[in-house]
């Protein structure tokens, strides 16, 4: 008999720990039996709602926010990414960009396409150094994940749709989600951050009733 798990996932396209967390989630998904169906539904989160439309140098943004040795901070993230099998080099993408438009596409995608689309946007941003405020780029990627190019362009040019996305991101923060990635399993329990593979595997066991939540 097929068993089902629902994951409500809050991420941001420009969050490196989301890149790492979803890579580790993928590793855990690969260990599940074939009779377990996992539905992953994405929700918007804005790592920095004040990022200007033209973008901002990431090192400068991090220095202003945290201070300290930003190179060392990024090196730690790159190391964690490598451990998760992600070839992250932060020098490939020196800029941070606002992410309202990609979030509008992700949340509007069919449920079976949301996770893949979100990962494709993150890969384009982090691994290819692309500007994910570019409408043409977003439409091209969306066209590979269930949209027509025309529908994608129409959606991200719709101010009302983008305002809805902003409101959803604000709501997430108001509900106490202040860091991503954030994973809610079966509306019962949550884990956050780029956790090790074993943490996700245990979360699946709990979600399937094979292990008690302690």
CSV table of C-alpha atoms in Angstrom, one decimal:
chain,number,residue,atom,x,y,z
A,1,UNK,CA,0.0,0.0,0.0
A,2,UNK,CA,1.3,3.4,-1.0
A,3,UNK,CA,2.2,5.7,1.9
A,4,UNK,CA,2.3,9.5,1.5
A,5,UNK,CA,4.3,12.3,3.1
A,6,UNK,CA,3.7,16.0,2.6
A,7,UNK,CA,6.5,18.5,3.0
A,8,UNK,CA,5.7,22.2,3.1
A,9,UNK,CA,9.0,23.8,2.2
A,10,UNK,CA,10.1,27.4,2.8
A,11,UNK,CA,13.2,28.5,0.9
A,12,UNK,CA,14.7,31.4,-1.0
A,13,UNK,CA,16.4,31.2,-4.3
A,14,UNK,CA,19.4,33.2,-3.1
A,15,UNK,CA,19.9,31.3,0.2
A,16,UNK,CA,23.0,29.0,0.0
A,17,UNK,CA,21.8,26.9,2.9
A,18,UNK,CA,18.6,26.2,1.0
A,19,UNK,CA,20.8,24.8,-1.9
A,20,UNK,CA,22.5,22.6,0.7
A,21,UNK,CA,19.3,21.6,2.5
A,22,UNK,CA,17.5,20.5,-0.7
A,23,UNK,CA,20.5,18.5,-1.8
A,24,UNK,CA,20.5,16.6,1.5
A,25,UNK,CA,16.7,16.2,1.2
A,26,UNK,CA,17.2,14.7,-2.3
A,27,UNK,CA,19.7,12.2,-0.8
A,28,UNK,CA,17.2,11.2,1.8
A,29,UNK,CA,14.4,10.9,-0.8
A,30,UNK,CA,16.6,8.5,-2.8
A,31,UNK,CA,16.7,6.1,0.2
A,32,UNK,CA,12.9,5.8,0.6
A,33,UNK,CA,11.0,2.7,-0.6
A,34,UNK,CA,9.2,2.9,-3.9
A,35,UNK,CA,5.8,2.7,-2.2
A,36,UNK,CA,6.3,6.0,-0.4
A,37,UNK,CA,5.0,9.1,-2.2
A,38,UNK,CA,6.4,12.5,-1.2
A,39,UNK,CA,4.6,15.7,-2.2
A,40,UNK,CA,6.7,18.9,-1.7
A,41,UNK,CA,4.9,22.2,-1.7
A,42,UNK,CA,6.8,25.4,-1.9
A,43,UNK,CA,6.1,28.6,0.0
A,44,UNK,CA,7.8,32.0,-0.5
A,45,UNK,CA,10.4,33.4,1.9
A,46,UNK,CA,12.4,36.5,1.4
A,47,UNK,CA,15.9,36.3,2.9
A,48,UNK,CA,16.3,40.1,2.5
A,49,UNK,CA,13.2,42.0,1.4
A,50,UNK,CA,15.3,45.2,1.1
A,51,UNK,CA,17.5,43.9,-1.7
A,52,UNK,CA,17.3,46.6,-4.5
A,53,UNK,CA,16.0,45.6,-7.9
A,54,UNK,CA,19.4,46.1,-9.5
A,55,UNK,CA,20.9,43.8,-7.0
A,56,UNK,CA,23.6,44.2,-4.4
A,57,UNK,CA,27.1,42.8,-3.9
A,58,UNK,CA,26.7,39.8,-1.6
A,59,UNK,CA,30.0,40.4,0.3
A,60,UNK,CA,29.0,44.0,1.0
A,61,UNK,CA,25.5,42.9,2.1
A,62,UNK,CA,26.9,40.3,4.5
A,63,UNK,CA,29.6,42.6,5.9
A,64,UNK,CA,26.9,45.2,6.7
A,65,UNK,CA,24.6,42.7,8.3
A,66,UNK,CA,27.1,40.5,10.2
A,67,UNK,CA,30.5,42.0,10.1
A,68,UNK,CA,33.5,39.8,10.7
A,69,UNK,CA,35.4,37.7,8.1
A,70,UNK,CA,33.0,37.2,5.2
A,71,UNK,CA,35.5,35.2,3.2
A,72,UNK,CA,35.7,32.7,6.0
A,73,UNK,CA,31.9,32.6,6.3
A,74,UNK,CA,31.6,31.8,2.6
A,75,UNK,CA,34.3,29.2,2.8
A,76,UNK,CA,32.3,27.4,5.5
A,77,UNK,CA,29.2,27.4,3.3
A,78,UNK,CA,31.2,26.1,0.3
A,79,UNK,CA,32.6,23.3,2.5
A,80,UNK,CA,29.1,22.3,3.7
A,81,UNK,CA,27.9,22.4,0.1
A,82,UNK,CA,30.7,20.1,-1.1
A,83,UNK,CA,29.8,17.7,1.7
A,84,UNK,CA,26.3,17.7,0.3
A,85,UNK,CA,27.6,17.0,-3.2
A,86,UNK,CA,27.0,20.6,-4.5
A,87,UNK,CA,29.9,22.3,-6.3
A,88,UNK,CA,29.3,25.7,-4.9
A,89,UNK,CA,31.8,28.4,-5.6
A,90,UNK,CA,30.5,31.7,-4.2
A,91,UNK,CA,32.8,33.7,-6.6
A,92,UNK,CA,30.6,32.5,-9.5
A,93,UNK,CA,27.7,34.7,-8.3
A,94,UNK,CA,28.9,37.9,-6.5
A,95,UNK,CA,25.5,39.5,-6.5
A,96,UNK,CA,22.3,39.2,-4.4
A,97,UNK,CA,19.0,39.9,-6.2
A,98,UNK,CA,15.3,40.3,-5.2
A,99,UNK,CA,13.4,37.0,-5.6
A,100,UNK,CA,9.7,38.0,-5.8
A,101,UNK,CA,9.4,37.0,-9.4
A,102,UNK,CA,10.9,33.5,-9.1
A,103,UNK,CA,8.8,32.9,-6.0
A,104,UNK,CA,5.6,33.9,-8.0
A,105,UNK,CA,6.4,31.3,-10.6
A,106,UNK,CA,7.3,28.6,-8.0
A,107,UNK,CA,4.1,29.0,-6.0
A,108,UNK,CA,2.0,29.2,-9.1
A,109,UNK,CA,3.5,26.0,-10.7
A,110,UNK,CA,1.6,22.7,-10.5
A,111,UNK,CA,2.5,20.9,-7.3
A,112,UNK,CA,4.6,18.3,-9.1
A,113,UNK,CA,6.7,21.0,-10.7
A,114,UNK,CA,7.3,23.4,-7.7
A,115,UNK,CA,10.3,21.6,-6.2
A,116,UNK,CA,12.1,21.1,-9.5
A,117,UNK,CA,11.5,24.7,-10.6
A,118,UNK,CA,12.8,26.1,-7.3
A,119,UNK,CA,16.0,24.0,-7.6
A,120,UNK,CA,16.4,25.0,-11.2
A,121,UNK,CA,16.3,28.7,-10.2
A,122,UNK,CA,18.8,28.2,-7.4
A,123,UNK,CA,21.1,26.3,-9.7
A,124,UNK,CA,21.0,29.1,-12.3
A,125,UNK,CA,21.7,31.7,-9.7
A,126,UNK,CA,24.4,29.9,-7.7
A,127,UNK,CA,26.1,27.6,-10.1
A,128,UNK,CA,25.8,29.5,-13.3
A,129,UNK,CA,26.0,33.1,-11.9
A,130,UNK,CA,22.7,34.1,-13.6
A,131,UNK,CA,20.6,37.2,-12.8
A,132,UNK,CA,17.4,35.8,-11.5
A,133,UNK,CA,15.5,39.1,-12.0
A,134,UNK,CA,15.8,38.7,-15.7
A,135,UNK,CA,12.3,37.9,-17.1
A,136,UNK,CA,13.5,36.1,-20.1
A,137,UNK,CA,15.7,33.8,-18.0
A,138,UNK,CA,12.9,33.1,-15.6
A,139,UNK,CA,10.5,32.3,-18.4
A,140,UNK,CA,13.0,30.0,-20.1
A,141,UNK,CA,13.5,28.0,-17.0
A,142,UNK,CA,9.8,27.9,-16.1
A,143,UNK,CA,9.1,26.6,-19.6
A,144,UNK,CA,11.0,23.4,-18.6
A,145,UNK,CA,8.8,23.0,-15.6
A,146,UNK,CA,5.2,23.0,-16.7
A,147,UNK,CA,4.7,26.5,-17.9
A,148,UNK,CA,4.5,27.9,-21.4
A,149,UNK,CA,7.0,30.7,-21.8
A,150,UNK,CA,4.2,33.2,-22.6
A,151,UNK,CA,2.2,32.2,-19.4
A,152,UNK,CA,5.4,32.6,-17.3
A,153,UNK,CA,6.1,36.1,-18.6
A,154,UNK,CA,2.5,37.1,-18.1
A,155,UNK,CA,2.5,35.9,-14.5
A,156,UNK,CA,5.7,37.7,-13.4
A,157,UNK,CA,4.6,40.9,-15.1
A,158,UNK,CA,1.4,40.9,-13.0
A,159,UNK,CA,1.7,43.3,-10.1
A,160,UNK,CA,-1.1,41.7,-8.2
A,161,UNK,CA,0.5,38.3,-8.4
A,162,UNK,CA,3.8,39.6,-7.2
A,163,UNK,CA,2.1,41.5,-4.4
A,164,UNK,CA,0.4,38.2,-3.3
A,165,UNK,CA,3.9,36.6,-3.2
A,166,UNK,CA,5.1,39.4,-1.0
A,167,UNK,CA,2.2,39.0,1.3
A,168,UNK,CA,2.8,35.3,1.6
A,169,UNK,CA,6.4,35.8,2.5
A,170,UNK,CA,5.4,38.4,5.2
A,171,UNK,CA,2.9,35.9,6.5
A,172,UNK,CA,5.6,33.2,6.8
A,173,UNK,CA,7.7,35.6,8.9
A,174,UNK,CA,4.7,36.5,11.1
A,175,UNK,CA,4.1,32.8,11.7
A,176,UNK,CA,7.6,32.5,13.2
A,177,UNK,CA,9.6,31.2,10.3
A,178,UNK,CA,12.7,33.4,10.5
A,179,UNK,CA,15.2,31.2,8.7
A,180,UNK,CA,15.3,28.9,5.8
A,181,UNK,CA,15.3,26.2,4.6
A,182,UNK,CA,12.3,25.2,6.8
A,183,UNK,CA,10.6,21.9,6.3
A,184,UNK,CA,7.2,21.0,7.7
A,185,UNK,CA,6.3,17.3,7.6
A,186,UNK,CA,2.6,16.3,7.4
A,187,UNK,CA,1.7,19.5,9.2
A,188,UNK,CA,3.0,17.8,12.4
A,189,UNK,CA,6.6,18.8,13.0
A,190,UNK,CA,9.4,20.8,11.4
A,191,UNK,CA,13.1,20.8,10.9
A,192,UNK,CA,15.2,23.8,9.7
A,193,UNK,CA,18.6,24.4,8.1
A,194,UNK,CA,20.9,22.3,6.0
A,195,UNK,CA,20.6,19.2,8.2
A,196,UNK,CA,22.7,16.0,7.7
A,197,UNK,CA,21.2,13.2,5.7
A,198,UNK,CA,20.4,11.2,8.9
A,199,UNK,CA,18.1,14.0,10.2
A,200,UNK,CA,16.0,13.9,7.1
A,201,UNK,CA,15.9,10.1,7.2
A,202,UNK,CA,14.7,10.2,10.8
A,203,UNK,CA,12.1,12.8,9.8
A,204,UNK,CA,10.7,10.4,7.2
A,205,UNK,CA,10.5,7.6,9.7
A,206,UNK,CA,8.6,9.8,12.1
A,207,UNK,CA,6.3,11.0,9.3
A,208,UNK,CA,5.5,7.4,8.3
A,209,UNK,CA,4.8,6.4,12.0
A,210,UNK,CA,7.8,4.1,12.2
A,211,UNK,CA,9.5,6.1,14.9
A,212,UNK,CA,8.1,8.3,17.7
A,213,UNK,CA,8.7,12.0,17.7
A,214,UNK,CA,10.6,12.8,20.9
